[in-house]
């Protein structure tokens, strides 16, 4: 298939493009490089021996997107492009709503014009909000978040669902990710956010590399086994393979399908720190600090649906995630 990948130079996007190319799909990347680097395209080529098409455009720019669809016969789209920093979204809500929602509307309008009916959307476990019991299942209410970034995911899921009701020939797969970490085994692709990282693993990488002095664990007085928050960390390569399976599933599917991508296991912040130290044979400097506003004590996925529908299951271990994260971080800090 010819697959357009918006945000394809980013962390999850680039790993997904590698899996698509390895499996014989042609890929067309659209990315404005607002949180990614152009060298990623060379690195994808280095890993796969194939060069994806690349257009440096903002996905909300409908005319530019139209020109890409005019040039390529696009069979399906994976939509990653969007701002994703939770804390920043609280400070700049309009920027988040404008960017994330506009880019989705432009994309679907152009898809409609070119009769492209297959879409995989990068959603998040954040849509389960603060009130559902865990493990989260796809049929639980997914209508609430705790920050503007998360609300854009809730709203886009709604927009795509309404669109599909009006266009029953359309297929949309809403992939709800838990916490992706890890990096490509080549050490060439990984999570490399601009500025000081907000997420746990890239922060740990910078501490281990000596670029940040220490990690602060946000709270150890939660009602969890060791008092630190628990999350469902999954390897980004497993996540990327989930997209490959979803896009292939969408080929013969119409309607809306929400699917969790997670391991089904809760790992605490303290567990992750310990695993990183032992996998990489090093010591991390860390302190216990206050809780971070908006953090939930614990959640993880019920990943049964992904297994039944897509034949997908996360296979990488926590040790793989810690080793590959450090292998990338020490090369690219
Ligand atoms: C957040 C988003 C999620 C998004 C994910 C990846 C929400 C509520 N969560 O998840 O939607 O998909 O980022 O972008 O919108 N921690 C520390 N010290 C640090 C950093 C983090 O202790 O310096 C802890 C946090 O308290 C949390 C865990 O590490 O318990 C994971 O944090 P993080 O990587 O930021 O991801 P989430 O907040 O779970």
Short mmCIF file of C-alpha atoms in Angstrom, two decimals, residues 77-318:
data_model
loop_
_atom_site.label_atom_id
_atom_site.label_comp_id
_atom_site.label_asym_id
_atom_site.label_seq_id
_atom_site.Cartn_x
_atom_site.Cartn_y
_atom_site.Cartn_z
CA UNK A 77 -3.05 7.37 6.33
CA UNK A 78 -1.48 7.06 9.78
CA UNK A 79 -1.96 10.35 11.61
CA UNK A 80 0.65 11.11 14.29
CA UNK A 81 1.17 14.84 13.71
CA UNK A 82 0.26 16.84 16.80
CA UNK A 83 1.63 18.62 19.82
CA UNK A 84 2.02 16.27 22.78
CA UNK A 85 3.51 17.94 25.84
CA UNK A 86 1.00 17.78 28.67
CA UNK A 87 2.42 20.66 30.76
CA UNK A 88 2.83 22.96 27.76
CA UNK A 89 -0.75 22.25 26.71
CA UNK A 90 -1.98 23.59 30.07
CA UNK A 91 -0.08 26.85 29.47
CA UNK A 92 -0.92 27.18 25.75
CA UNK A 93 -4.34 25.55 25.30
CA UNK A 94 -5.35 27.50 22.19
CA UNK A 95 -2.16 26.50 20.41
CA UNK A 96 -2.88 22.84 21.20
CA UNK A 97 -6.54 22.94 20.16
CA UNK A 98 -5.75 24.92 16.99
CA UNK A 99 -2.89 22.71 15.88
CA UNK A 100 -4.12 19.25 16.78
CA UNK A 101 -7.72 19.71 15.69
CA UNK A 102 -7.03 21.83 12.59
CA UNK A 103 -4.49 19.35 11.25
CA UNK A 104 -6.98 16.49 11.66
CA UNK A 105 -9.80 18.41 9.97
CA UNK A 106 -7.57 19.40 7.05
CA UNK A 107 -6.34 15.85 6.70
CA UNK A 108 -9.80 14.25 6.64
CA UNK A 109 -11.13 16.89 4.21
CA UNK A 110 -8.29 16.16 1.81
CA UNK A 111 -8.74 12.40 2.30
CA UNK A 112 -12.41 12.82 1.39
CA UNK A 113 -11.54 14.75 -1.76
CA UNK A 114 -9.20 11.97 -2.90
CA UNK A 115 -11.54 9.17 -1.71
CA UNK A 116 -8.96 7.79 0.69
CA UNK A 117 -10.97 5.89 3.30
CA UNK A 118 -8.45 4.26 5.66
CA UNK A 119 -7.15 6.11 8.72
CA UNK A 120 -5.20 5.04 11.78
CA UNK A 121 -5.18 7.70 14.49
CA UNK A 122 -2.60 8.14 17.22
CA UNK A 123 -4.76 8.36 20.34
CA UNK A 124 -3.80 7.88 23.96
CA UNK A 125 -4.82 6.14 27.17
CA UNK A 126 -5.41 9.65 28.49
CA UNK A 127 -8.93 9.48 26.95
CA UNK A 128 -10.00 7.09 29.72
CA UNK A 129 -9.76 10.06 32.09
CA UNK A 130 -9.51 9.98 35.87
CA UNK A 131 -12.62 7.94 36.69
CA UNK A 132 -12.34 4.53 35.03
CA UNK A 133 -11.03 1.53 36.99
CA UNK A 134 -7.92 -0.15 35.54
CA UNK A 135 -7.04 -2.14 33.56
CA UNK A 136 -8.67 0.07 30.94
CA UNK A 137 -10.89 -1.62 28.37
CA UNK A 138 -11.97 -0.12 25.07
CA UNK A 139 -15.68 -0.21 25.93
CA UNK A 140 -15.23 2.01 29.01
CA UNK A 141 -16.26 5.66 28.65
CA UNK A 142 -13.42 7.49 26.89
CA UNK A 143 -14.79 10.97 27.10
CA UNK A 144 -12.65 12.90 29.54
CA UNK A 145 -9.06 13.96 30.05
CA UNK A 146 -7.10 15.97 32.58
CA UNK A 147 -5.31 18.47 30.32
CA UNK A 148 -5.78 20.22 26.93
CA UNK A 149 -3.41 17.81 25.14
CA UNK A 150 -5.55 14.90 26.32
CA UNK A 151 -8.76 16.73 25.49
CA UNK A 152 -7.58 17.12 21.87
CA UNK A 153 -7.36 13.31 21.72
CA UNK A 154 -10.88 12.96 23.17
CA UNK A 155 -12.23 15.55 20.71
CA UNK A 156 -10.48 14.08 17.68
CA UNK A 157 -11.80 10.61 18.53
CA UNK A 158 -15.28 12.21 18.58
CA UNK A 159 -14.76 14.05 15.29
CA UNK A 160 -13.54 10.90 13.54
CA UNK A 161 -16.41 8.85 14.97
CA UNK A 162 -19.01 11.41 13.78
CA UNK A 163 -17.34 11.55 10.37
CA UNK A 164 -17.50 7.77 10.07
CA UNK A 165 -21.19 7.76 10.99
CA UNK A 166 -21.79 10.13 8.08
CA UNK A 167 -19.45 8.16 5.78
CA UNK A 168 -19.96 4.46 6.52
CA UNK A 169 -17.42 3.50 3.85
CA UNK A 170 -14.69 5.08 6.03
CA UNK A 171 -12.47 3.03 8.35
CA UNK A 172 -10.82 4.60 11.37
CA UNK A 173 -8.73 2.76 13.91
CA UNK A 174 -8.19 4.73 17.13
CA UNK A 175 -5.01 3.36 18.68
CA UNK A 176 -4.88 4.21 22.37
CA UNK A 177 -1.26 4.04 23.44
CA UNK A 178 -0.10 3.55 26.97
CA UNK A 179 3.50 4.73 27.74
CA UNK A 180 5.89 4.11 24.84
CA UNK A 181 9.60 4.01 25.72
CA UNK A 182 12.67 2.31 24.22
CA UNK A 183 14.41 2.90 20.92
CA UNK A 184 15.35 1.20 17.66
CA UNK A 185 18.00 -1.52 18.07
CA UNK A 186 20.29 0.35 15.63
CA UNK A 187 20.57 3.20 18.15
CA UNK A 188 19.65 5.59 15.32
CA UNK A 189 16.02 6.34 16.23
CA UNK A 190 14.58 7.19 19.62
CA UNK A 191 12.81 9.74 21.75
CA UNK A 192 14.68 13.02 21.34
CA UNK A 193 12.35 15.83 22.40
CA UNK A 194 13.31 19.50 22.04
CA UNK A 195 14.33 21.10 25.33
CA UNK A 196 14.10 19.55 28.79
CA UNK A 197 12.04 16.34 28.55
CA UNK A 198 8.71 16.03 30.35
CA UNK A 199 8.36 12.29 30.03
CA UNK A 200 10.12 9.90 32.34
CA UNK A 201 12.39 7.87 30.05
CA UNK A 202 13.96 10.70 28.02
CA UNK A 203 14.55 12.50 31.33
CA UNK A 204 16.30 9.42 32.74
CA UNK A 205 18.44 9.26 29.56
CA UNK A 206 19.66 12.83 30.08
CA UNK A 207 20.45 12.19 33.74
CA UNK A 208 22.39 9.02 32.86
CA UNK A 209 24.30 10.97 30.19
CA UNK A 210 25.21 13.66 32.73
CA UNK A 211 23.23 16.38 30.97
CA UNK A 212 20.76 16.78 33.80
CA UNK A 213 21.83 16.55 37.40
CA UNK A 214 19.18 14.23 38.81
CA UNK A 215 15.73 12.77 38.31
CA UNK A 216 12.90 13.80 40.60
CA UNK A 217 10.44 10.98 41.25
CA UNK A 218 7.09 12.73 41.49
CA UNK A 219 5.68 11.33 44.73
CA UNK A 220 6.18 8.10 46.69
CA UNK A 221 3.04 8.29 48.80
CA UNK A 222 0.53 6.93 46.28
CA UNK A 223 -1.63 3.95 47.11
CA UNK A 224 0.54 1.58 45.04
CA UNK A 225 2.86 -1.26 46.13
CA UNK A 226 5.97 0.96 46.46
CA UNK A 227 4.19 4.33 46.68
CA UNK A 228 5.29 5.55 43.20
CA UNK A 229 2.94 5.78 40.18
CA UNK A 230 2.40 2.76 37.98
CA UNK A 231 2.15 2.90 34.18
CA UNK A 232 2.05 0.43 31.30
CA UNK A 233 5.40 1.00 29.55
CA UNK A 234 5.70 -0.60 26.13
CA UNK A 235 8.54 -0.77 23.63
CA UNK A 236 8.19 1.69 20.74
CA UNK A 237 9.02 -1.06 18.21
CA UNK A 238 6.10 -3.14 19.53
CA UNK A 239 3.95 -0.03 19.21
CA UNK A 240 5.16 0.54 15.64
CA UNK A 241 4.29 -3.05 14.72
CA UNK A 242 0.83 -2.40 16.19
CA UNK A 243 0.38 0.35 13.57
CA UNK A 244 1.46 -1.97 10.78
CA UNK A 245 -1.12 -4.54 11.94
CA UNK A 246 -3.80 -1.85 12.29
CA UNK A 247 -3.30 -0.45 8.80
CA UNK A 248 -3.42 -3.95 7.32
CA UNK A 249 -6.57 -4.69 9.33
CA UNK A 250 -8.17 -1.44 8.08
CA UNK A 251 -7.85 -2.65 4.47
CA UNK A 252 -10.92 -4.86 4.92
CA UNK A 253 -12.70 -2.89 7.61
CA UNK A 254 -15.24 -0.08 7.75
CA UNK A 255 -16.44 1.83 10.80
CA UNK A 256 -14.63 2.86 14.00
CA UNK A 257 -12.50 0.61 16.14
CA UNK A 258 -10.73 1.77 19.32
CA UNK A 259 -7.83 -0.49 20.30
CA UNK A 260 -5.49 -0.30 23.30
CA UNK A 261 -1.79 -0.84 22.67
CA UNK A 262 -0.09 -1.72 25.94
CA UNK A 263 1.48 -4.73 27.64
CA UNK A 264 -1.22 -5.21 30.27
CA UNK A 265 1.27 -4.80 33.14
CA UNK A 266 1.79 -1.93 35.59
CA UNK A 267 5.39 -0.88 36.28
CA UNK A 268 6.17 1.72 38.95
CA UNK A 269 8.52 4.67 38.52
CA UNK A 270 10.81 3.08 41.11
CA UNK A 271 10.70 -0.28 39.21
CA UNK A 272 11.68 1.52 36.02
CA UNK A 273 14.57 3.35 37.68
CA UNK A 274 15.83 0.07 39.18
CA UNK A 275 15.45 -1.77 35.85
CA UNK A 276 17.33 0.99 34.00
CA UNK A 277 20.20 0.82 36.48
CA UNK A 278 20.55 -2.94 36.35
CA UNK A 279 20.04 -3.32 32.56
CA UNK A 280 22.73 -0.74 31.87
CA UNK A 281 24.97 -1.35 34.86
CA UNK A 282 24.96 2.24 36.07
CA UNK A 283 23.62 4.36 38.91
CA UNK A 284 21.05 7.10 38.42
CA UNK A 285 20.99 10.10 40.66
CA UNK A 286 17.43 10.71 41.88
CA UNK A 287 15.42 12.33 44.65
CA UNK A 288 11.83 11.91 45.77
CA UNK A 289 9.83 15.07 45.17
CA UNK A 290 6.20 16.14 45.51
CA UNK A 291 3.44 14.72 43.33
CA UNK A 292 3.00 16.26 39.87
CA UNK A 293 -0.40 17.90 39.30
CA UNK A 294 -2.74 15.79 37.20
CA UNK A 295 -0.86 12.46 37.58
CA UNK A 296 -3.04 9.43 38.20
CA UNK A 297 -1.73 6.87 40.73
CA UNK A 298 -1.85 3.89 38.38
CA UNK A 299 -3.26 2.56 35.13
CA UNK A 300 -2.54 -0.08 32.55
CA UNK A 301 -4.18 -1.68 29.53
CA UNK A 302 -6.39 -4.63 29.01
CA UNK A 303 -4.66 -5.60 25.75
CA UNK A 304 -6.99 -8.49 24.83
CA UNK A 305 -8.69 -6.70 21.94
CA UNK A 306 -5.41 -5.97 20.13
CA UNK A 307 -4.54 -9.65 20.38
CA UNK A 308 -7.93 -10.87 19.17
CA UNK A 309 -8.47 -8.35 16.39
CA UNK A 310 -4.97 -7.56 15.17
CA UNK A 311 -3.01 -10.60 16.34
CA UNK A 312 -0.76 -8.12 18.16
CA UNK A 313 1.00 -8.57 21.47
CA UNK A 314 3.91 -6.64 22.99
CA UNK A 315 6.94 -8.92 23.06
CA UNK A 316 9.86 -6.75 24.23
CA UNK A 317 10.85 -6.95 27.90
CA UNK A 318 11.44 -4.11 30.33
#
